[in-house]
Amino acid sequence: MKILKGLSLKDYQHDSDKAAFVSLEKIKAFDKAVDWVIKNAVEEVTNVQQTGSSICVNQDATPELFNLTNDVARTVDIDSVPKIYTRWGYDIYITTDGDKHPKMIINTGAIDLLTPDELRFMIGHEFGHIKSNHLKYLLLCRYWSMYESYIPGSTLLQIPLFYWSRMTDLTADRVGLLACQNINVALKTMIKMAGAPKTLYDDLNVEAFIEQAESFKISEMGIMNKIIEKISVMDNVAPWMVRRASELLKWYKSGGYDTIIKRYGV
């Protein structure tokens, strides 16, 4: 596994992530929403939630998962590893909460249903959010219902904010691939996240998924495509897995992945 020393956001950021954030910054309510989160200690709420209801991952209690997480951090050049927790939930899901003191929460389902390499992809994805400075703004999405009524103009902010949050996944997926360093592993993880039954795990058809991903072109869905996309991203915890796979494949085939591996890999 190559260690990517010196890896930075400009090397892997998805254009849609960058463009969506520029648009978001133009909305007056955006700065007010960010200020509200900072001033009202939302991060402290998340800290109480996790420490009070989840299992802390450490060298003594869960050495295998602890070592894997730290190895992924080294691979994608993360200096400070956040606190890691596991919680009960059998969907394949990992999230990172907080900003100044981030906490990564790994569902039991992700641990039980993924191979170690697939788990590397998902953990790498979360480190992608950390490395790309997404966390403070993702807090706005996660705790939207807590503060939207306090901020004038929040109704104008909601769809652009949630749309940007989904575009950040396109950036973070690239870091996930750089963490596992195997496109088939990344795609198999996405197939599982998209809903493949456990009974089919031994026979996952990556080629068929690639064909579906490559044929997914939202730009060809007609005049309503942008409305469909922006509203749909708010419907699901981890939507658009096929679209995400399509974007990751395009980046991989463009040579962007290989360029980073050759430039920074040691």
PDB file of C-alpha atoms in Angstrom:
ATOM      1  CA  MET A   1       0.000   0.000   0.000  1.00  0.00           C
ATOM      2  CA  LYS A   2       1.491   3.359  -1.065  1.00  0.00           C
ATOM      3  CA  ILE A   3       1.709   6.094   1.582  1.00  0.00           C
ATOM      4  CA  LEU A   4       0.668   9.395  -0.044  1.00  0.00           C
ATOM      5  CA  LYS A   5       2.900  12.019   1.523  1.00  0.00           C
ATOM      6  CA  GLY A   6       1.933  15.596   0.678  1.00  0.00           C
ATOM      7  CA  LEU A   7      -1.551  14.824  -0.673  1.00  0.00           C
ATOM      8  CA  SER A   8      -3.729  17.973  -0.673  1.00  0.00           C
ATOM      9  CA  LEU A   9      -7.267  18.984  -1.642  1.00  0.00           C
ATOM     10  CA  LYS A  10      -6.278  20.549  -4.968  1.00  0.00           C
ATOM     11  CA  ASP A  11      -4.990  17.144  -6.096  1.00  0.00           C
ATOM     12  CA  TYR A  12      -8.311  15.309  -5.821  1.00  0.00           C
ATOM     13  CA  GLN A  13     -11.236  17.746  -5.348  1.00  0.00           C
ATOM     14  CA  HIS A  14     -14.199  17.091  -7.618  1.00  0.00           C
ATOM     15  CA  ASP A  15     -15.238  20.067  -9.753  1.00  0.00           C
ATOM     16  CA  SER A  16     -18.901  19.712  -8.695  1.00  0.00           C
ATOM     17  CA  ASP A  17     -17.904  19.978  -5.034  1.00  0.00           C
ATOM     18  CA  LYS A  18     -15.902  23.131  -5.717  1.00  0.00           C
ATOM     19  CA  ALA A  19     -18.617  24.757  -7.850  1.00  0.00           C
ATOM     20  CA  ALA A  20     -21.425  23.911  -5.413  1.00  0.00           C
ATOM     21  CA  PHE A  21     -19.512  25.466  -2.514  1.00  0.00           C
ATOM     22  CA  VAL A  22     -18.848  28.660  -4.472  1.00  0.00           C
ATOM     23  CA  SER A  23     -22.596  28.932  -5.134  1.00  0.00           C
ATOM     24  CA  LEU A  24     -23.348  28.242  -1.476  1.00  0.00           C
ATOM     25  CA  GLU A  25     -21.080  31.030  -0.291  1.00  0.00           C
ATOM     26  CA  LYS A  26     -23.097  33.545  -2.325  1.00  0.00           C
ATOM     27  CA  ILE A  27     -26.232  32.927  -0.232  1.00  0.00           C
ATOM     28  CA  LYS A  28     -26.407  35.448   2.620  1.00  0.00           C
ATOM     29  CA  ALA A  29     -27.981  32.975   5.041  1.00  0.00           C
ATOM     30  CA  PHE A  30     -24.975  30.667   4.708  1.00  0.00           C
ATOM     31  CA  ASP A  31     -22.598  32.703   6.882  1.00  0.00           C
ATOM     32  CA  LYS A  32     -25.330  33.202   9.482  1.00  0.00           C
ATOM     33  CA  ALA A  33     -25.983  29.468   9.611  1.00  0.00           C
ATOM     34  CA  VAL A  34     -22.284  28.679  10.081  1.00  0.00           C
ATOM     35  CA  ASP A  35     -22.036  31.286  12.843  1.00  0.00           C
ATOM     36  CA  TRP A  36     -25.083  29.808  14.581  1.00  0.00           C
ATOM     37  CA  VAL A  37     -23.559  26.341  14.670  1.00  0.00           C
ATOM     38  CA  ILE A  38     -20.289  27.672  16.103  1.00  0.00           C
ATOM     39  CA  LYS A  39     -21.904  29.919  18.723  1.00  0.00           C
ATOM     40  CA  ASN A  40     -24.451  27.368  19.919  1.00  0.00           C
ATOM     41  CA  ALA A  41     -21.958  24.580  20.598  1.00  0.00           C
ATOM     42  CA  VAL A  42     -23.600  22.007  18.330  1.00  0.00           C
ATOM     43  CA  GLU A  43     -20.326  20.093  18.392  1.00  0.00           C
ATOM     44  CA  GLU A  44     -20.666  19.604  22.143  1.00  0.00           C
ATOM     45  CA  VAL A  45     -24.078  18.040  21.562  1.00  0.00           C
ATOM     46  CA  THR A  46     -22.528  15.492  19.204  1.00  0.00           C
ATOM     47  CA  ASN A  47     -19.808  14.741  21.756  1.00  0.00           C
ATOM     48  CA  VAL A  48     -22.362  13.915  24.457  1.00  0.00           C
ATOM     49  CA  GLN A  49     -24.357  11.778  22.026  1.00  0.00           C
ATOM     50  CA  GLN A  50     -21.420   9.624  20.996  1.00  0.00           C
ATOM     51  CA  THR A  51     -19.629   9.233  24.303  1.00  0.00           C
ATOM     52  CA  GLY A  52     -22.903   8.372  26.012  1.00  0.00           C
ATOM     53  CA  SER A  53     -24.215   5.775  23.584  1.00  0.00           C
ATOM     54  CA  SER A  54     -21.388   4.314  21.478  1.00  0.00           C
ATOM     55  CA  ILE A  55     -18.323   2.111  22.045  1.00  0.00           C
ATOM     56  CA  CYS A  56     -14.953   3.839  21.831  1.00  0.00           C
ATOM     57  CA  VAL A  57     -12.415   2.151  19.547  1.00  0.00           C
ATOM     58  CA  ASN A  58      -8.923   1.903  21.035  1.00  0.00           C
ATOM     59  CA  GLN A  59      -5.792  -0.236  21.011  1.00  0.00           C
ATOM     60  CA  ASP A  60      -6.861  -2.314  24.003  1.00  0.00           C
ATOM     61  CA  ALA A  61     -10.545  -2.963  23.291  1.00  0.00           C
ATOM     62  CA  THR A  62     -10.606  -3.209  19.481  1.00  0.00           C
ATOM     63  CA  PRO A  63      -7.003  -3.355  18.236  1.00  0.00           C
ATOM     64  CA  GLU A  64      -7.759  -4.627  14.713  1.00  0.00           C
ATOM     65  CA  LEU A  65     -10.164  -1.806  13.878  1.00  0.00           C
ATOM     66  CA  PHE A  66      -7.995   0.750  15.697  1.00  0.00           C
ATOM     67  CA  ASN A  67      -4.903  -0.273  13.706  1.00  0.00           C
ATOM     68  CA  LEU A  68      -6.800  -0.320  10.414  1.00  0.00           C
ATOM     69  CA  THR A  69      -8.118   3.191  10.974  1.00  0.00           C
ATOM     70  CA  ASN A  70      -4.693   4.534  11.846  1.00  0.00           C
ATOM     71  CA  ASP A  71      -3.147   2.827   8.819  1.00  0.00           C
ATOM     72  CA  VAL A  72      -5.722   4.441   6.521  1.00  0.00           C
ATOM     73  CA  ALA A  73      -4.923   7.822   8.099  1.00  0.00           C
ATOM     74  CA  ARG A  74      -1.223   7.349   7.331  1.00  0.00           C
ATOM     75  CA  THR A  75      -2.013   6.286   3.776  1.00  0.00           C
ATOM     76  CA  VAL A  76      -3.919   9.484   2.919  1.00  0.00           C
ATOM     77  CA  ASP A  77      -1.618  11.746   4.955  1.00  0.00           C
ATOM     78  CA  ILE A  78      -3.859  12.544   7.927  1.00  0.00           C
ATOM     79  CA  ASP A  79      -1.818  13.655  10.945  1.00  0.00           C
ATOM     80  CA  SER A  80      -4.523  13.740  13.594  1.00  0.00           C
ATOM     81  CA  VAL A  81      -6.804  10.704  13.823  1.00  0.00           C
ATOM     82  CA  PRO A  82     -10.228  11.510  15.319  1.00  0.00           C
ATOM     83  CA  LYS A  83     -11.808   9.490  18.078  1.00  0.00           C
ATOM     84  CA  ILE A  84     -13.493   6.413  16.647  1.00  0.00           C
ATOM     85  CA  TYR A  85     -16.740   4.895  17.920  1.00  0.00           C
ATOM     86  CA  THR A  86     -18.843   1.929  16.903  1.00  0.00           C
ATOM     87  CA  ARG A  87     -22.611   1.878  17.254  1.00  0.00           C
ATOM     88  CA  TRP A  88     -25.363  -0.608  16.568  1.00  0.00           C
ATOM     89  CA  GLY A  89     -26.891  -0.341  13.118  1.00  0.00           C
ATOM     90  CA  TYR A  90     -26.821  -2.940  10.379  1.00  0.00           C
ATOM     91  CA  ASP A  91     -26.774  -0.685   7.366  1.00  0.00           C
ATOM     92  CA  ILE A  92     -23.331  -0.155   5.849  1.00  0.00           C
ATOM     93  CA  TYR A  93     -22.685   3.329   7.127  1.00  0.00           C
ATOM     94  CA  ILE A  94     -19.888   5.452   8.569  1.00  0.00           C
ATOM     95  CA  THR A  95     -20.116   9.135   9.412  1.00  0.00           C
ATOM     96  CA  THR A  96     -17.878  11.772  10.939  1.00  0.00           C
ATOM     97  CA  ASP A  97     -19.373  14.322  13.295  1.00  0.00           C
ATOM     98  CA  GLY A  98     -17.955  17.506  14.766  1.00  0.00           C
ATOM     99  CA  ASP A  99     -15.319  19.878  13.419  1.00  0.00           C
ATOM    100  CA  LYS A 100     -12.648  20.995  15.874  1.00  0.00           C
ATOM    101  CA  HIS A 101     -12.880  17.641  17.647  1.00  0.00           C
ATOM    102  CA  PRO A 102     -14.219  15.233  15.010  1.00  0.00           C
ATOM    103  CA  LYS A 103     -15.570  11.811  15.887  1.00  0.00           C
ATOM    104  CA  MET A 104     -15.908   8.976  13.385  1.00  0.00           C
ATOM    105  CA  ILE A 105     -18.843   6.646  14.018  1.00  0.00           C
ATOM    106  CA  ILE A 106     -18.804   3.220  12.372  1.00  0.00           C
ATOM    107  CA  ASN A 107     -21.955   1.137  12.202  1.00  0.00           C
ATOM    108  CA  THR A 108     -21.708  -2.520  13.181  1.00  0.00           C
ATOM    109  CA  GLY A 109     -23.009  -3.412   9.729  1.00  0.00           C
ATOM    110  CA  ALA A 110     -19.998  -1.810   8.050  1.00  0.00           C
ATOM    111  CA  ILE A 111     -17.642  -3.871  10.209  1.00  0.00           C
ATOM    112  CA  ASP A 112     -19.498  -7.161   9.778  1.00  0.00           C
ATOM    113  CA  LEU A 113     -20.477  -6.913   6.111  1.00  0.00           C
ATOM    114  CA  LEU A 114     -17.338  -5.431   4.557  1.00  0.00           C
ATOM    115  CA  THR A 115     -13.925  -6.961   3.976  1.00  0.00           C
ATOM    116  CA  PRO A 116     -10.960  -5.114   5.539  1.00  0.00           C
ATOM    117  CA  ASP A 117     -10.100  -3.574   2.150  1.00  0.00           C
ATOM    118  CA  GLU A 118     -13.699  -2.432   1.626  1.00  0.00           C
ATOM    119  CA  LEU A 119     -13.674  -0.939   5.101  1.00  0.00           C
ATOM    120  CA  ARG A 120     -10.505   0.923   4.085  1.00  0.00           C
ATOM    121  CA  PHE A 121     -12.470   2.533   1.256  1.00  0.00           C
ATOM    122  CA  MET A 122     -15.237   3.718   3.583  1.00  0.00           C
ATOM    123  CA  ILE A 123     -12.880   4.937   6.304  1.00  0.00           C
ATOM    124  CA  GLY A 124     -10.805   6.653   3.624  1.00  0.00           C
ATOM    125  CA  HIS A 125     -13.959   8.358   2.379  1.00  0.00           C
ATOM    126  CA  GLU A 126     -14.507   9.810   5.870  1.00  0.00           C
ATOM    127  CA  PHE A 127     -10.901  10.972   6.061  1.00  0.00           C
ATOM    128  CA  GLY A 128     -11.583  12.628   2.707  1.00  0.00           C
ATOM    129  CA  HIS A 129     -14.242  14.798   4.362  1.00  0.00           C
ATOM    130  CA  ILE A 130     -11.823  15.655   7.175  1.00  0.00           C
ATOM    131  CA  LYS A 131      -8.911  16.403   4.856  1.00  0.00           C
ATOM    132  CA  SER A 132     -11.108  18.551   2.599  1.00  0.00           C
ATOM    133  CA  ASN A 133     -12.427  20.719   5.485  1.00  0.00           C
ATOM    134  CA  HIS A 134     -16.030  19.653   4.879  1.00  0.00           C
ATOM    135  CA  LEU A 135     -16.979  18.894   8.475  1.00  0.00           C
ATOM    136  CA  LYS A 136     -17.997  22.317   9.782  1.00  0.00           C
ATOM    137  CA  TYR A 137     -20.419  22.803   6.915  1.00  0.00           C
ATOM    138  CA  LEU A 138     -21.711  19.240   7.012  1.00  0.00           C
ATOM    139  CA  LEU A 139     -22.793  19.986  10.593  1.00  0.00           C
ATOM    140  CA  LEU A 140     -25.287  22.415   9.083  1.00  0.00           C
ATOM    141  CA  CYS A 141     -26.932  19.559   7.204  1.00  0.00           C
ATOM    142  CA  ARG A 142     -26.866  17.115  10.091  1.00  0.00           C
ATOM    143  CA  TYR A 143     -28.505  19.477  12.573  1.00  0.00           C
ATOM    144  CA  TRP A 144     -30.557  21.502  10.124  1.00  0.00           C
ATOM    145  CA  SER A 145     -33.816  21.058  12.035  1.00  0.00           C
ATOM    146  CA  MET A 146     -32.226  22.546  15.185  1.00  0.00           C
ATOM    147  CA  TYR A 147     -31.463  25.952  13.753  1.00  0.00           C
ATOM    148  CA  GLU A 148     -33.311  26.593  10.480  1.00  0.00           C
ATOM    149  CA  SER A 149     -36.081  28.548  12.221  1.00  0.00           C
ATOM    150  CA  TYR A 150     -33.518  30.928  13.788  1.00  0.00           C
ATOM    151  CA  ILE A 151     -31.905  32.027  10.534  1.00  0.00           C
ATOM    152  CA  PRO A 152     -33.598  34.463   8.124  1.00  0.00           C
ATOM    153  CA  GLY A 153     -33.446  33.148   4.584  1.00  0.00           C
ATOM    154  CA  SER A 154     -32.816  29.542   5.609  1.00  0.00           C
ATOM    155  CA  THR A 155     -35.434  28.304   3.132  1.00  0.00           C
ATOM    156  CA  LEU A 156     -33.252  29.631   0.305  1.00  0.00           C
ATOM    157  CA  LEU A 157     -30.249  27.831   1.759  1.00  0.00           C
ATOM    158  CA  GLN A 158     -31.633  24.320   2.289  1.00  0.00           C
ATOM    159  CA  ILE A 159     -31.508  22.804  -1.198  1.00  0.00           C
ATOM    160  CA  PRO A 160     -28.105  24.348  -2.190  1.00  0.00           C
ATOM    161  CA  LEU A 161     -26.647  23.247   1.153  1.00  0.00           C
ATOM    162  CA  PHE A 162     -27.823  19.657   0.879  1.00  0.00           C
ATOM    163  CA  TYR A 163     -26.845  19.547  -2.782  1.00  0.00           C
ATOM    164  CA  TRP A 164     -23.305  20.664  -1.893  1.00  0.00           C
ATOM    165  CA  SER A 165     -23.143  18.035   0.860  1.00  0.00           C
ATOM    166  CA  ARG A 166     -23.774  15.308  -1.729  1.00  0.00           C
ATOM    167  CA  MET A 167     -21.156  16.741  -4.069  1.00  0.00           C
ATOM    168  CA  THR A 168     -18.626  16.464  -1.246  1.00  0.00           C
ATOM    169  CA  ASP A 169     -19.134  12.700  -1.444  1.00  0.00           C
ATOM    170  CA  LEU A 170     -17.684  12.768  -4.969  1.00  0.00           C
ATOM    171  CA  THR A 171     -14.516  14.308  -3.559  1.00  0.00           C
ATOM    172  CA  ALA A 172     -14.401  11.994  -0.537  1.00  0.00           C
ATOM    173  CA  ASP A 173     -14.891   8.890  -2.727  1.00  0.00           C
ATOM    174  CA  ARG A 174     -11.624   9.739  -4.466  1.00  0.00           C
ATOM    175  CA  VAL A 175      -9.831   9.709  -1.125  1.00  0.00           C
ATOM    176  CA  GLY A 176     -11.541   6.399  -0.354  1.00  0.00           C
ATOM    177  CA  LEU A 177     -10.050   4.957  -3.542  1.00  0.00           C
ATOM    178  CA  LEU A 178      -6.633   6.376  -2.659  1.00  0.00           C
ATOM    179  CA  ALA A 179      -6.988   4.647   0.725  1.00  0.00           C
ATOM    180  CA  CYS A 180      -7.813   1.169  -0.608  1.00  0.00           C
ATOM    181  CA  GLN A 181      -5.898   1.586  -3.908  1.00  0.00           C
ATOM    182  CA  ASN A 182      -8.078  -0.860  -5.823  1.00  0.00           C
ATOM    183  CA  ILE A 183     -10.947   0.317  -8.055  1.00  0.00           C
ATOM    184  CA  ASN A 184     -12.726  -3.058  -7.882  1.00  0.00           C
ATOM    185  CA  VAL A 185     -12.688  -2.924  -4.073  1.00  0.00           C
ATOM    186  CA  ALA A 186     -14.191   0.581  -4.199  1.00  0.00           C
ATOM    187  CA  LEU A 187     -16.896  -0.544  -6.609  1.00  0.00           C
ATOM    188  CA  LYS A 188     -17.738  -3.670  -4.594  1.00  0.00           C
ATOM    189  CA  THR A 189     -18.163  -1.474  -1.531  1.00  0.00           C
ATOM    190  CA  MET A 190     -20.517   0.779  -3.463  1.00  0.00           C
ATOM    191  CA  ILE A 191     -22.527  -2.222  -4.682  1.00  0.00           C
ATOM    192  CA  LYS A 192     -23.000  -3.325  -1.089  1.00  0.00           C
ATOM    193  CA  MET A 193     -23.928   0.201  -0.007  1.00  0.00           C
ATOM    194  CA  ALA A 194     -26.411   0.392  -2.880  1.00  0.00           C
ATOM    195  CA  GLY A 195     -28.319  -2.546  -1.429  1.00  0.00           C
ATOM    196  CA  ALA A 196     -26.865  -5.830  -2.654  1.00  0.00           C
ATOM    197  CA  PRO A 197     -28.204  -8.698  -0.463  1.00  0.00           C
ATOM    198  CA  LYS A 198     -25.635 -10.457   1.700  1.00  0.00           C
ATOM    199  CA  THR A 199     -26.508 -13.792   0.038  1.00  0.00           C
ATOM    200  CA  LEU A 200     -25.097 -12.410  -3.229  1.00  0.00           C
ATOM    201  CA  TYR A 201     -21.823 -11.078  -1.828  1.00  0.00           C
ATOM    202  CA  ASP A 202     -19.801 -14.025  -3.142  1.00  0.00           C
ATOM    203  CA  ASP A 203     -21.097 -13.419  -6.668  1.00  0.00           C
ATOM    204  CA  LEU A 204     -21.110  -9.637  -6.978  1.00  0.00           C
ATOM    205  CA  ASN A 205     -20.963  -8.696 -10.651  1.00  0.00           C
ATOM    206  CA  VAL A 206     -18.623  -5.734 -10.755  1.00  0.00           C
ATOM    207  CA  GLU A 207     -18.683  -5.625 -14.572  1.00  0.00           C
ATOM    208  CA  ALA A 208     -22.481  -5.241 -14.625  1.00  0.00           C
ATOM    209  CA  PHE A 209     -22.263  -2.468 -12.030  1.00  0.00           C
ATOM    210  CA  ILE A 210     -19.575  -0.739 -14.095  1.00  0.00           C
ATOM    211  CA  GLU A 211     -21.852  -0.917 -17.143  1.00  0.00           C
ATOM    212  CA  GLN A 212     -24.713   0.605 -15.138  1.00  0.00           C
ATOM    213  CA  ALA A 213     -22.422   3.295 -13.697  1.00  0.00           C
ATOM    214  CA  GLU A 214     -20.975   4.219 -17.089  1.00  0.00           C
ATOM    215  CA  SER A 215     -24.453   4.503 -18.623  1.00  0.00           C
ATOM    216  CA  PHE A 216     -25.666   6.839 -15.851  1.00  0.00           C
ATOM    217  CA  LYS A 217     -25.613  10.341 -17.325  1.00  0.00           C
ATOM    218  CA  ILE A 218     -27.790  12.802 -15.456  1.00  0.00           C
ATOM    219  CA  SER A 219     -26.928  15.470 -18.036  1.00  0.00           C
ATOM    220  CA  GLU A 220     -28.961  13.515 -20.596  1.00  0.00           C
ATOM    221  CA  MET A 221     -32.133  13.281 -18.508  1.00  0.00           C
ATOM    222  CA  GLY A 222     -33.699  16.323 -20.134  1.00  0.00           C
ATOM    223  CA  ILE A 223     -34.639  19.790 -18.935  1.00  0.00           C
ATOM    224  CA  MET A 224     -35.691  18.572 -15.467  1.00  0.00           C
ATOM    225  CA  ASN A 225     -32.372  16.844 -14.674  1.00  0.00           C
ATOM    226  CA  LYS A 226     -31.002  19.520 -12.320  1.00  0.00           C
ATOM    227  CA  ILE A 227     -34.256  19.778 -10.388  1.00  0.00           C
ATOM    228  CA  ILE A 228     -34.440  15.994 -10.115  1.00  0.00           C
ATOM    229  CA  GLU A 229     -30.856  15.816  -8.902  1.00  0.00           C
ATOM    230  CA  LYS A 230     -31.026  18.627  -6.364  1.00  0.00           C
ATOM    231  CA  ILE A 231     -34.270  17.477  -4.765  1.00  0.00           C
ATOM    232  CA  SER A 232     -33.367  13.789  -4.776  1.00  0.00           C
ATOM    233  CA  VAL A 233     -30.130  14.283  -2.862  1.00  0.00           C
ATOM    234  CA  MET A 234     -32.201  15.233   0.192  1.00  0.00           C
ATOM    235  CA  ASP A 235     -34.169  11.974   0.261  1.00  0.00           C
ATOM    236  CA  ASN A 236     -31.570   9.552   1.494  1.00  0.00           C
ATOM    237  CA  VAL A 237     -28.650   9.105   3.880  1.00  0.00           C
ATOM    238  CA  ALA A 238     -26.330   7.865   1.121  1.00  0.00           C
ATOM    239  CA  PRO A 239     -28.102   8.360  -2.217  1.00  0.00           C
ATOM    240  CA  TRP A 240     -26.860   8.205  -5.775  1.00  0.00           C
ATOM    241  CA  MET A 241     -24.401   5.336  -5.311  1.00  0.00           C
ATOM    242  CA  VAL A 242     -24.521   4.604  -9.053  1.00  0.00           C
ATOM    243  CA  ARG A 243     -23.830   8.245  -9.876  1.00  0.00           C
ATOM    244  CA  ARG A 244     -20.985   8.258  -7.363  1.00  0.00           C
ATOM    245  CA  ALA A 245     -19.529   5.106  -8.908  1.00  0.00           C
ATOM    246  CA  SER A 246     -19.821   6.675 -12.355  1.00  0.00           C
ATOM    247  CA  GLU A 247     -17.910   9.770 -11.246  1.00  0.00           C
ATOM    248  CA  LEU A 248     -15.220   7.720  -9.501  1.00  0.00           C
ATOM    249  CA  LEU A 249     -14.756   5.539 -12.583  1.00  0.00           C
ATOM    250  CA  LYS A 250     -14.387   8.589 -14.819  1.00  0.00           C
ATOM    251  CA  TRP A 251     -11.719  10.015 -12.529  1.00  0.00           C
ATOM    252  CA  TYR A 252      -9.912   6.672 -12.350  1.00  0.00           C
ATOM    253  CA  LYS A 253      -9.960   6.215 -16.123  1.00  0.00           C
ATOM    254  CA  SER A 254      -8.883   9.823 -16.718  1.00  0.00           C
ATOM    255  CA  GLY A 255      -5.554   9.078 -15.049  1.00  0.00           C
ATOM    256  CA  GLY A 256      -6.208  11.298 -12.023  1.00  0.00           C
ATOM    257  CA  TYR A 257      -5.778   8.397  -9.609  1.00  0.00           C
ATOM    258  CA  ASP A 258      -2.554   7.123 -11.200  1.00  0.00           C
ATOM    259  CA  THR A 259      -1.097  10.627 -11.274  1.00  0.00           C
ATOM    260  CA  ILE A 260      -1.521  10.987  -7.514  1.00  0.00           C
ATOM    261  CA  ILE A 261      -0.153   7.520  -6.755  1.00  0.00           C
ATOM    262  CA  LYS A 262       2.960   8.211  -8.870  1.00  0.00           C
ATOM    263  CA  ARG A 263       3.468  11.746  -7.557  1.00  0.00           C
ATOM    264  CA  TYR A 264       2.985  11.138  -3.834  1.00  0.00           C
ATOM    265  CA  GLY A 265       3.328   7.393  -3.262  1.00  0.00           C
ATOM    266  CA  VAL A 266       6.214   6.220  -1.113  1.00  0.00           C
TER     267      VAL A 266
END
